[in-house]
Steps between C-alpha positions, in 0.01 A plus 500: 500500500606233244855383504542602136384846607774510773753365259401761239515795747859397635600452132392850430665643801818338440493636132454856652809456722717384213601843386683818659411844392780727396525864561488731183753758465290831500741657267574204259226306354773219395598418839351319825672410834454203736707303739797735485520449103413699203302389181580703216322442159643818313747297288279200432373657169516829314167672614229531388467139404249437224356163398213320324308196636316212299171706496667799315477727804821715556626584829742765614670493849728746646519539905545889435148500305418503124225684305196290439383671184476852652700735706226481781498092529850419619575156707789260551311234281296581203302277256372580169208262426188665324619825686790592738454363852694595811598160643627612862597814686844643597462354859624147453528216759817296484503150654790269561374138451826309529872510529651227298430555212401861554144553419315838579175665368399856441130547487374819354140522646237773435492510120208609285193327594658301760801366288829371663814378375731249653834477377707182638869519496673161500886452507597215250878490442433349168320801335718800411379766393174494713182448320146622568199303389108543565378196702133559510204731582384275791280604689319747290689835449798377699788501247789259613865535341813305556845620488762237505874540476834470669483869600158609617558754742577255789726616788885448482522488144478202263648155457567228727527547866880456475516801256277728715597735793241378748569671834532326815154448675209231490461528112845408438477211739188364340627541147813322584356234703245417220788484250707272721184286551432446151871392431490232779168353365570167313 
C-alpha cells in the first residue's frame, strides 16, 4: 500500500472521530443531549423558517415538520424548486463537532429521492440575532445550511464563558483552561 493511501485512510478515520453524536429527545424535536448538556434550538428562530437561495429555490424548515405542498407530504425541511421536495425526515442525527466556539450539526437524512439536509450551527458572539444561509448543494441532493449567531442553541446559554452558568466538570475545565491560555499568549 502506498504511503499516500495510508495517510489518506488515517486522515479519513481522524475526520470520522472528530464528532460526537448527541441523543435526540424523543418528545421534543428541538432538543438533543450529550455529555451531560442540553442543546435546545427552540428559541433560535420563530418556526417555520422560510428563505430563498440564489437559484430561486425556496426552503422551509421546522423540526416539528412542515407541509411540502400537500397534507400527505410533510418533513422537517421542504424545498420548492420545479415542484415540492422533502429534503429529510423527522429522524435527525445531531453531531457535536467542537466546543469552543460551539459547533454542531443536525442531519436530516432520508428525504425524497435520497435528499439530505445538513444544518450547521456555529456560535459567533458578533452576530445577534442568528442568521441562516444556504451554503451549497454539494454533493448533489445534499442541502447545506449554516446558522451563525450568539445564541444558536448551545448549552449553558449565550455570551462569554464568564456570563454562562457552566456546571463543574470536564467541560468547564476545558473552556476555562482555553480562555486562560488565550489570555496568556503574547
